[in-house]
CSV table of C-alpha atoms in Angstrom, one decimal:
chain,number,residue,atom,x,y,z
A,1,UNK,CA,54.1,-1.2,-1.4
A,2,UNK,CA,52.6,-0.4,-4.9
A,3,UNK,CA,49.8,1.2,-5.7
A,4,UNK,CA,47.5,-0.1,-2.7
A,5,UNK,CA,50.2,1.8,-0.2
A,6,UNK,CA,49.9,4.9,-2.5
A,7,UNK,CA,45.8,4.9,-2.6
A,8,UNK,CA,46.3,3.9,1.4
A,9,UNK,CA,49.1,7.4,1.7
A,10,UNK,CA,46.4,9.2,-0.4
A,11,UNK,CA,43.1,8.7,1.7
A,12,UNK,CA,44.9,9.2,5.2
A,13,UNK,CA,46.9,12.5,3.9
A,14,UNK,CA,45.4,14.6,6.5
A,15,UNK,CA,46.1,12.6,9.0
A,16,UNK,CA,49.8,12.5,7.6
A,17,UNK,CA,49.9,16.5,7.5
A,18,UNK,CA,48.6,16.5,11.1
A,19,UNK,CA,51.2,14.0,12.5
A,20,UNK,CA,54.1,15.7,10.7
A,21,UNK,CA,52.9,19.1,12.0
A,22,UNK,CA,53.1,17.9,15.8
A,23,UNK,CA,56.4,15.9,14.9
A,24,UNK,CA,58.0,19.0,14.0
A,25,UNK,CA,56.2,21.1,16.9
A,26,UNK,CA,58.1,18.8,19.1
A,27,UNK,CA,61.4,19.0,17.2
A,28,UNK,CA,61.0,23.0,17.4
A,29,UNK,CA,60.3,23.1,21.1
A,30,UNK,CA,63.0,20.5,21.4
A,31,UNK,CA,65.4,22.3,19.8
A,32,UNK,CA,64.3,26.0,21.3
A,33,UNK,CA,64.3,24.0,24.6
A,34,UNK,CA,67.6,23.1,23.9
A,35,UNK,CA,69.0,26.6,23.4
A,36,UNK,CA,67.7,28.3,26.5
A,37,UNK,CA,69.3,25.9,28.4
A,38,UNK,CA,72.5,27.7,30.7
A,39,UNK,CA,75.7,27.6,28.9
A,40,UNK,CA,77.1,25.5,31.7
A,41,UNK,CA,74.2,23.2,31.1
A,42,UNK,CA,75.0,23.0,27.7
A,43,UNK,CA,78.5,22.0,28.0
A,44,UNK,CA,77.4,19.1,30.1
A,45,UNK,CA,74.8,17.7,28.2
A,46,UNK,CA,77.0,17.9,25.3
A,47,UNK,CA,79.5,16.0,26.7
A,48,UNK,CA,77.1,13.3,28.1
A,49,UNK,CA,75.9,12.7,24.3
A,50,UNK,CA,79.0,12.7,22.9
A,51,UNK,CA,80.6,10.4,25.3
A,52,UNK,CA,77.4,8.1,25.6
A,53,UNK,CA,77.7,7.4,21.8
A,54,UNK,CA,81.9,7.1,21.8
A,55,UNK,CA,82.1,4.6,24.3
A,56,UNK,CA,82.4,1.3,23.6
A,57,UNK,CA,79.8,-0.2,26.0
A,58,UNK,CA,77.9,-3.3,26.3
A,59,UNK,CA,76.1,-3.6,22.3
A,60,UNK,CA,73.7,-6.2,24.3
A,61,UNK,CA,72.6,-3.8,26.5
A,62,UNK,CA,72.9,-1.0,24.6
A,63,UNK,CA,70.5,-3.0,22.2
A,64,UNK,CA,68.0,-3.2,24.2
A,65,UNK,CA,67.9,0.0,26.2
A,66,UNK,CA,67.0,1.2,22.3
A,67,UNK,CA,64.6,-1.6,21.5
A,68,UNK,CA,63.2,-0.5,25.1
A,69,UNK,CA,62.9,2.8,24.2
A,70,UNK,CA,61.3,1.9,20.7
A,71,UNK,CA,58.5,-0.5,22.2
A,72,UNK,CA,57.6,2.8,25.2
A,73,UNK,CA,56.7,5.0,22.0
A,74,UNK,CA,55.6,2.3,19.7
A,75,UNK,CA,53.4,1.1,22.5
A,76,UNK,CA,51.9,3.8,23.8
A,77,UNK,CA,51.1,4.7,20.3
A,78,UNK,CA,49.6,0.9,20.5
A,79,UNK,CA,47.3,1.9,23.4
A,80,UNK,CA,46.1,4.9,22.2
A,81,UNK,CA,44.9,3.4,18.9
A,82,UNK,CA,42.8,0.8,20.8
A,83,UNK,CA,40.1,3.5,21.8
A,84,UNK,CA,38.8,7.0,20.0
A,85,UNK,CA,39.9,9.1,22.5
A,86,UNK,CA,43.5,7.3,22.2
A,87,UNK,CA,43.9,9.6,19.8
A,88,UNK,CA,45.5,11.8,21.8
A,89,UNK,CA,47.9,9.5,22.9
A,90,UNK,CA,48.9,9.0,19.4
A,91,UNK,CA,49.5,12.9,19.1
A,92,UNK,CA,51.3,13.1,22.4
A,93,UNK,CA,53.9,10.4,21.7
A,94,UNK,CA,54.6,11.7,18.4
A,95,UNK,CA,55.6,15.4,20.0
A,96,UNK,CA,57.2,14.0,22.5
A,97,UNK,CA,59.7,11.6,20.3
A,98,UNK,CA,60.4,15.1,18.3
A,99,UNK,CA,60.9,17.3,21.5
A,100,UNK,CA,63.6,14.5,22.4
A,101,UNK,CA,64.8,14.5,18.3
A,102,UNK,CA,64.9,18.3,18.3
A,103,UNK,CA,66.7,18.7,22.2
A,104,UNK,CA,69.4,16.4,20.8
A,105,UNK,CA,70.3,17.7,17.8
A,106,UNK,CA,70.6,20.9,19.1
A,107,UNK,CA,72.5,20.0,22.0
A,108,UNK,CA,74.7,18.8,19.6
A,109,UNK,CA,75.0,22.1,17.4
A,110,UNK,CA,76.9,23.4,20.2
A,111,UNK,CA,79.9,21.9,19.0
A,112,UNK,CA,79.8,23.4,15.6
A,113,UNK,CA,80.9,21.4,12.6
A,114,UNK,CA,81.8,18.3,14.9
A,115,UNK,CA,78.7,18.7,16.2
A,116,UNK,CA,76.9,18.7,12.8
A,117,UNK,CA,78.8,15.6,12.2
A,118,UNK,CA,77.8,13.5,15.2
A,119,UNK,CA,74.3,14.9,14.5
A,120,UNK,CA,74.3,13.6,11.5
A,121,UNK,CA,75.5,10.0,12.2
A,122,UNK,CA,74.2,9.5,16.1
A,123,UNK,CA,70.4,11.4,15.1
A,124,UNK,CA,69.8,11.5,11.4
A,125,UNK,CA,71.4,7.9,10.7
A,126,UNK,CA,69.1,5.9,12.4
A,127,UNK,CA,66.3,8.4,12.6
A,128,UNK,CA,66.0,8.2,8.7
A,129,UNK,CA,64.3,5.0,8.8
A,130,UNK,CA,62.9,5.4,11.8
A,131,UNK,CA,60.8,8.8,11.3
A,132,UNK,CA,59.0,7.1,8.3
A,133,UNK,CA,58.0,4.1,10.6
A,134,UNK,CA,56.6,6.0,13.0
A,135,UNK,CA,54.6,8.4,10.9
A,136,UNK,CA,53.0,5.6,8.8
A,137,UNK,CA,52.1,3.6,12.3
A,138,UNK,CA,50.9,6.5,13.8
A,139,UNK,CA,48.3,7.2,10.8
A,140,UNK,CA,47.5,4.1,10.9
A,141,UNK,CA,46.8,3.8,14.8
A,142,UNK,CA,44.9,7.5,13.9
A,143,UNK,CA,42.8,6.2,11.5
A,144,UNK,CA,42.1,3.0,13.9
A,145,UNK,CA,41.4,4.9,16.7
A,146,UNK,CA,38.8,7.7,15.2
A,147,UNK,CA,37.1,4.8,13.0
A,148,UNK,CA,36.1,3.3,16.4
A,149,UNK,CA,34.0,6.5,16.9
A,150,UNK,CA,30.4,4.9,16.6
A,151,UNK,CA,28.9,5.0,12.8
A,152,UNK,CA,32.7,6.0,11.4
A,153,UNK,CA,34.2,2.7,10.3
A,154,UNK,CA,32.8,0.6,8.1
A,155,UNK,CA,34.9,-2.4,8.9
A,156,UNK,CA,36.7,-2.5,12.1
A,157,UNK,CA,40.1,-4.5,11.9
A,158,UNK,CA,39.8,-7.4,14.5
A,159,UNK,CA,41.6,-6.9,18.0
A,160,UNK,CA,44.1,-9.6,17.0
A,161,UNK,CA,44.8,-8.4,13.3
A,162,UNK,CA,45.6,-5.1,14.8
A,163,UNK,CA,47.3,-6.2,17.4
A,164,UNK,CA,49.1,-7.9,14.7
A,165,UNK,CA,49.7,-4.7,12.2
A,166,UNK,CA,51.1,-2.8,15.6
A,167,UNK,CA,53.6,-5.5,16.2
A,168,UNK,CA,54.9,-5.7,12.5
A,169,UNK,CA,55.5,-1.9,12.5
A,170,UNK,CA,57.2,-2.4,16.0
A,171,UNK,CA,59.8,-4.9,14.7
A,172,UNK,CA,60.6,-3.4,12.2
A,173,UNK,CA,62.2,-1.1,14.3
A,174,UNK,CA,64.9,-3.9,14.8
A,175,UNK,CA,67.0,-2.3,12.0
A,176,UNK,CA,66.7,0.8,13.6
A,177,UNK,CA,68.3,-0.5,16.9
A,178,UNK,CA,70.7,-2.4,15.1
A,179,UNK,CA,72.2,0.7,13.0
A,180,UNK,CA,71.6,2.6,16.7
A,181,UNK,CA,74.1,0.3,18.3
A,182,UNK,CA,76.3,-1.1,15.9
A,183,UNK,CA,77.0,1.4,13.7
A,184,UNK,CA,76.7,5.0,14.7
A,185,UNK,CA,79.0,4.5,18.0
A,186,UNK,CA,82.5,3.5,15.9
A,187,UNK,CA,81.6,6.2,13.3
A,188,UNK,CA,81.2,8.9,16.2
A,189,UNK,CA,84.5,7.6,17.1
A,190,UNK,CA,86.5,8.9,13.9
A,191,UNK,CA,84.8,12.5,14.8
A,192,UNK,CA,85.6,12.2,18.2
């Protein structure tokens, strides 16, 4: 990374700050959603987690139900980066994939220290690489998609090299989906 990712961090802070600040309006909202769900509710959804991330089930499948779920974000995130009002888009996945962070974590709190436990392992675990990935691609598909505002950019990236960048940062969610399935499920099963 060096010092041309630190200059690159530097002149697209803002548009860091603002992507944080709707990642963590959708964790909030995820997690107050969460909470004022019926007790009843609760207890079912807790289960569902908790039993979804025990089981041993298919890893193939389970691979690519994550990868899946990776490339719906990563490429709607892709989409909206490909025209200046796309960067709405951008925003909208990024609240979304904390309202889902946020609604898990809290579903989870339910279950008190075992549920801090599992949080930790089935949502921070892989989220920890994760989070960074997406913040970084989605300032980056921010700053593509409000350069393409007539007179803003000074050198527009060619279709393909962007095309290019978006698939990089998309792969490298690989690892993510790897930690997903092969390594949080048997460590949920020691707190299970």
């Amino acid at each position: 990374m060096g010092d041309k990712g630190f200059r690159w961090i530097k002149s697209n802070l803002a548009a860091y700050i603002a992507v944080l600040f709707f990642f963590f309006i959708g964790l909030a909202s995820g997690a107050y959603t969460a909470k004022a769900l019926p007790s009843a509710e609760k207890a079912d959804l807790t289960g569902y987690v908790v039993n979804a991330g025990a089981l041993e089930t298919h890893r193939g499948e389970a691979f690519w139900t994550s990868l899946s779920n990776n490339l719906k974000t990563f490429g709607l995130i892709t989409l909206g980066s490909l025209f200046w009002l796309g960067s709405a888009l951008v925003v909208i996945s990024v609240l979304v994939r904390g309202f889902v962070l946020g609604f898990t974590v809290a579903v989870l709190g339910t279950l008190g220290a075992q549920g801090l436990g599992l949080s930790l392992i089935a949502v921070w675990l892989p989220n920890v690489l994760l989070v960074p990935i997406l913040a970084t691609f989605a300032v980056y598909a921010l700053s593509t998609a409000l350069g393409r505002k007539k007179g803003r950019a000074k050198t527009k990236p060619s279709l393909e090299h962007h095309l290019l960048i978006c698939g990089l940062f998309f792969l490298s969610t690989l690892v993510v989906s790897v930690i997903e399935v092969y390594l949080v499920p048997p460590l949920m099963q020691l707190l299970v």
